Amino acid sequence: MNIAIITARGGSKGLPGKNTALLGGRPLIGWTIAAALESGCFDRVIVTSDDPAILETARIEGAEVIERPSSLATDTASSFDALMHAVDEVEQEGTRATTVTLLQPTSPLRRAHHIREAFERLLPEVNGVISAVIPDTHPMKAYRLNEDGFMVGLYDSEAPYRPRQTLPDCCYANGAIYIFRRQALKTGKNFPRDGIVPSLMSATDSIDIDTRDDLLRVEHILRAQHVSTP
C-alpha cells in the first residue's frame, strides 16, 4: 500500500493560518490534497494536524485526517516524528505501508505529474526519492571564513576558482516530495540517508510558501497560467 502523509500543523509565525489561507480561491492545503489524489499514486491520502480548522478543511478537500498530538506540533518537533506518528496510526488499523510519501502543503505548485515523475525514479535499488531543484549558483563555489577571518573554499581551496561545468552536479531538496520505502524508514530514527535519488523540479514549481509575499507571488503565477485548480 502506498500512503501519502500531508503534514500541516496549525502554528505559523511567517503567515498565520497559512495552511487554510486562500490561494486561487482554494485553501492552500487543498492544492496538495488535490495533487496527491489526482496523481493516482496513493491508496490513501492523509492529513495530520493539531489544528481543527485544518482537519476540517482537509476532510472537505477529500483527504483522510489524523489528529496530531500537540507535542508533535511545536516549532522544534521534527517532520519525521510527525510522519511516523501518522504511519503508526494507519498501521495500527492492520494496514501495512509499502511506501510512505511526505507532502508538505506549502508547495502548491507541485502538481500530480511531479508526484508521478518522482515515483518513476523509485527503482528497486532505491530507498527513497526527494524532489529537488538545481541552484543558480553552485554551492561548491562558496567560501567560509576561518578563525582568522580569511576566506577559504567551503569545499576545498580550488573549487571557488574552477569553472562550474567541471564541478560535480548538485541539487537542493525543495521540500515538495519525499518518497520512502517503508522498510527504509523502519531501520532508523530519521529519514534515510543512503540510496536516495532526486526528482528534479523547476525553480518556479519549487516555490515554498512561508510568508504573505510568497502567497501573492504564487497567486500571480497561477493567474498568468490561467490556473484555478491543481
Short mmCIF file of C-alpha atoms in Angstrom, two decimals:
data_model
loop_
_atom_site.label_atom_id
_atom_site.label_comp_id
_atom_site.label_asym_id
_atom_site.label_seq_id
_atom_site.Cartn_x
_atom_site.Cartn_y
_atom_site.Cartn_z
CA MET A 1 0.00 0.00 0.00
CA ASN A 2 1.25 3.47 -0.89
CA ILE A 3 0.22 6.17 1.53
CA ALA A 4 0.65 9.94 1.35
CA ILE A 5 1.01 11.89 4.58
CA ILE A 6 0.44 15.66 4.38
CA THR A 7 1.88 17.37 7.46
CA ALA A 8 0.13 20.62 8.39
CA ARG A 9 0.50 21.99 11.89
CA GLY A 10 -1.55 24.96 13.00
CA GLY A 11 1.18 27.32 14.18
CA SER A 12 2.82 29.55 11.57
CA LYS A 13 4.72 32.68 12.50
CA GLY A 14 5.53 33.89 9.00
CA LEU A 15 1.92 33.66 7.79
CA PRO A 16 -0.71 32.92 10.47
CA GLY A 17 -3.35 30.47 9.27
CA LYS A 18 -1.12 29.64 6.32
CA ASN A 19 -2.39 26.16 5.52
CA THR A 20 -6.01 27.29 5.16
CA ALA A 21 -5.21 30.65 3.53
CA LEU A 22 -6.89 31.04 0.15
CA LEU A 23 -4.77 30.68 -2.98
CA GLY A 24 -6.54 30.91 -6.31
CA GLY A 25 -9.84 30.59 -4.46
CA ARG A 26 -8.83 27.35 -2.73
CA PRO A 27 -7.26 26.71 0.71
CA LEU A 28 -3.50 26.29 0.39
CA ILE A 29 -3.61 22.72 1.69
CA GLY A 30 -6.24 21.87 -0.92
CA TRP A 31 -3.69 22.18 -3.73
CA THR A 32 -1.54 19.45 -2.23
CA ILE A 33 -4.50 17.18 -1.44
CA ALA A 34 -5.80 17.53 -4.97
CA ALA A 35 -2.37 16.84 -6.49
CA ALA A 36 -1.99 13.70 -4.36
CA LEU A 37 -5.45 12.40 -5.27
CA GLU A 38 -5.05 13.26 -8.96
CA SER A 39 -1.65 11.56 -9.19
CA GLY A 40 -3.19 8.11 -8.79
CA CYS A 41 -0.08 7.03 -6.87
CA PHE A 42 -1.68 6.52 -3.47
CA ASP A 43 -4.10 4.12 -1.84
CA ARG A 44 -4.69 6.63 0.97
CA VAL A 45 -4.12 10.39 1.26
CA ILE A 46 -3.97 11.53 4.87
CA VAL A 47 -3.55 14.92 6.53
CA THR A 48 -2.04 15.03 10.01
CA SER A 49 -2.59 18.20 12.03
CA ASP A 50 -3.16 19.55 15.51
CA ASP A 51 -5.50 22.26 14.18
CA PRO A 52 -9.26 21.55 13.97
CA ALA A 53 -9.72 24.08 11.13
CA ILE A 54 -7.04 22.37 9.05
CA LEU A 55 -8.52 18.93 9.72
CA GLU A 56 -12.00 20.10 8.68
CA THR A 57 -10.63 21.75 5.55
CA ALA A 58 -8.76 18.55 4.70
CA ARG A 59 -11.95 16.50 5.01
CA ILE A 60 -13.79 18.88 2.70
CA GLU A 61 -10.94 18.65 0.18
CA GLY A 62 -11.20 14.85 0.15
CA ALA A 63 -8.40 13.66 2.45
CA GLU A 64 -8.49 11.38 5.47
CA VAL A 65 -7.35 13.01 8.67
CA ILE A 66 -5.33 12.11 11.77
CA GLU A 67 -5.24 14.36 14.81
CA ARG A 68 -1.65 15.06 15.76
CA PRO A 69 -0.63 15.39 19.43
CA SER A 70 0.34 18.93 20.39
CA SER A 71 3.80 17.66 21.38
CA LEU A 72 4.42 16.89 17.70
CA ALA A 73 3.25 20.30 16.51
CA THR A 74 5.75 22.61 18.18
CA ASP A 75 8.42 24.71 16.45
CA THR A 76 11.03 22.16 17.50
CA ALA A 77 9.08 18.99 16.64
CA SER A 78 10.56 17.05 13.73
CA SER A 79 8.76 16.25 10.50
CA PHE A 80 9.99 12.68 10.86
CA ASP A 81 8.26 12.20 14.21
CA ALA A 82 5.02 13.70 12.89
CA LEU A 83 5.21 11.46 9.83
CA MET A 84 5.88 8.30 11.81
CA HIS A 85 3.06 9.07 14.25
CA ALA A 86 0.67 9.13 11.29
CA VAL A 87 2.17 5.96 9.81
CA ASP A 88 1.85 4.16 13.16
CA GLU A 89 -1.80 5.26 13.43
CA VAL A 90 -2.52 3.85 9.97
CA GLU A 91 -0.70 0.60 10.61
CA GLN A 92 -2.48 0.04 13.91
CA GLU A 93 -5.58 -0.48 11.78
CA GLY A 94 -3.88 -3.53 10.27
CA THR A 95 -2.70 -1.79 7.10
CA ARG A 96 0.95 -2.26 6.14
CA ALA A 97 2.50 0.52 4.08
CA THR A 98 4.87 -0.29 1.23
CA THR A 99 5.86 3.31 0.55
CA VAL A 100 5.34 6.43 2.64
CA THR A 101 5.29 9.82 0.94
CA LEU A 102 5.60 13.08 2.82
CA LEU A 103 3.94 16.02 1.02
CA GLN A 104 4.23 19.46 2.59
CA PRO A 105 1.23 21.73 1.93
CA THR A 106 3.47 24.77 1.41
CA SER A 107 4.41 23.60 -2.10
CA PRO A 108 1.25 24.37 -4.10
CA LEU A 109 2.97 24.33 -7.50
CA ARG A 110 3.97 20.70 -7.00
CA ARG A 111 1.38 19.02 -9.19
CA ALA A 112 0.18 15.48 -9.83
CA HIS A 113 2.67 14.94 -12.66
CA HIS A 114 5.57 15.84 -10.36
CA ILE A 115 4.46 13.11 -7.96
CA ARG A 116 4.16 10.58 -10.77
CA GLU A 117 7.61 11.54 -12.08
CA ALA A 118 9.07 11.07 -8.60
CA PHE A 119 7.57 7.58 -8.31
CA GLU A 120 9.13 6.67 -11.65
CA ARG A 121 12.51 7.24 -10.00
CA LEU A 122 11.77 4.69 -7.25
CA LEU A 123 13.67 1.80 -8.84
CA PRO A 124 14.25 -1.49 -6.95
CA GLU A 125 17.67 -0.44 -5.67
CA VAL A 126 16.42 2.95 -4.44
CA ASN A 127 15.37 3.61 -0.82
CA GLY A 128 13.76 6.96 -1.49
CA VAL A 129 13.14 9.85 -3.84
CA ILE A 130 13.34 13.52 -2.84
CA SER A 131 12.19 16.35 -5.07
CA ALA A 132 14.97 18.83 -5.74
CA VAL A 133 15.97 21.93 -7.66
CA ILE A 134 19.28 22.80 -9.31
CA PRO A 135 20.63 26.06 -7.80
CA ASP A 136 21.65 29.02 -9.94
CA THR A 137 24.93 29.30 -8.03
CA HIS A 138 26.98 26.16 -7.44
CA PRO A 139 27.39 25.67 -3.66
CA MET A 140 30.94 24.33 -4.08
CA LYS A 141 31.98 27.79 -5.25
CA ALA A 142 31.11 29.24 -1.84
CA TYR A 143 33.61 30.39 0.78
CA ARG A 144 33.69 30.11 4.53
CA LEU A 145 35.55 32.35 6.95
CA ASN A 146 38.24 30.67 9.02
CA GLU A 147 39.10 31.54 12.61
CA ASP A 148 41.33 34.40 11.41
CA GLY A 149 38.58 35.88 9.25
CA PHE A 150 40.15 34.84 5.95
CA MET A 151 38.10 33.43 3.07
CA VAL A 152 38.74 29.78 2.27
CA GLY A 153 36.92 27.47 -0.09
CA LEU A 154 33.93 25.83 1.58
CA TYR A 155 34.61 22.52 -0.18
CA ASP A 156 38.32 22.89 -0.90
CA SER A 157 40.73 25.68 -1.81
CA GLU A 158 40.36 25.19 -5.59
CA ALA A 159 36.59 24.78 -6.02
CA PRO A 160 35.71 28.54 -5.97
CA TYR A 161 38.05 29.12 -8.92
CA ARG A 162 37.05 26.16 -11.05
CA PRO A 163 34.55 26.51 -13.94
CA ARG A 164 31.08 25.42 -12.85
CA GLN A 165 30.93 22.73 -15.55
CA THR A 166 33.95 20.98 -14.01
CA LEU A 167 32.28 20.65 -10.61
CA PRO A 168 30.05 17.71 -9.62
CA ASP A 169 26.33 18.02 -10.29
CA CYS A 170 24.40 19.17 -7.23
CA CYS A 171 20.88 19.98 -6.14
CA TYR A 172 18.89 21.18 -3.14
CA ALA A 173 15.84 19.45 -1.68
CA ASN A 174 12.87 21.74 -2.32
CA GLY A 175 10.58 20.26 0.35
CA ALA A 176 7.78 19.28 -2.02
CA ILE A 177 8.02 15.46 -2.22
CA TYR A 178 9.69 12.83 -0.05
CA ILE A 179 9.02 9.22 -1.04
CA PHE A 180 10.49 6.45 1.12
CA ARG A 181 10.18 2.71 1.21
CA ARG A 182 8.57 1.71 4.49
CA GLN A 183 11.39 -0.70 5.27
CA ALA A 184 13.97 2.10 4.96
CA LEU A 185 12.02 4.24 7.42
CA LYS A 186 11.79 1.38 9.89
CA THR A 187 15.53 0.91 10.24
CA GLY A 188 16.37 4.32 11.71
CA LYS A 189 15.20 7.21 13.83
CA ASN A 190 15.31 9.68 10.96
CA PHE A 191 14.83 9.95 7.23
CA PRO A 192 17.07 7.52 5.30
CA ARG A 193 20.41 8.97 4.18
CA ASP A 194 21.50 6.23 1.77
CA GLY A 195 20.06 5.08 -1.53
CA ILE A 196 18.24 8.37 -2.18
CA VAL A 197 17.82 9.86 -5.66
CA PRO A 198 16.45 13.25 -6.76
CA SER A 199 13.40 14.07 -8.82
CA LEU A 200 14.13 17.46 -10.32
CA MET A 201 11.62 20.30 -10.46
CA SER A 202 11.93 23.82 -11.82
CA ALA A 203 12.71 26.75 -9.53
CA THR A 204 9.21 28.14 -10.09
CA ASP A 205 7.45 24.88 -9.26
CA SER A 206 9.66 24.61 -6.18
CA ILE A 207 8.39 27.80 -4.53
CA ASP A 208 7.66 27.26 -0.85
CA ILE A 209 5.01 29.35 0.89
CA ASP A 210 6.35 30.86 4.09
CA THR A 211 5.14 34.48 4.00
CA ARG A 212 2.30 36.51 2.53
CA ASP A 213 4.68 37.73 -0.19
CA ASP A 214 5.24 34.10 -1.21
CA LEU A 215 1.48 33.56 -1.36
CA LEU A 216 0.99 36.66 -3.52
CA ARG A 217 3.83 35.57 -5.81
CA VAL A 218 2.23 32.18 -6.43
CA GLU A 219 -1.17 33.84 -6.88
CA HIS A 220 0.38 35.93 -9.66
CA ILE A 221 1.89 32.81 -11.26
CA LEU A 222 -1.46 31.00 -11.20
CA ARG A 223 -3.20 33.97 -12.82
CA ALA A 224 -0.52 34.10 -15.52
CA GLN A 225 -1.03 30.39 -16.15
CA HIS A 226 -4.84 30.81 -16.09
CA VAL A 227 -4.98 28.10 -13.45
CA SER A 228 -7.60 27.91 -10.72
CA THR A 229 -7.30 24.25 -9.69
CA PRO A 230 -4.36 21.82 -9.44
#
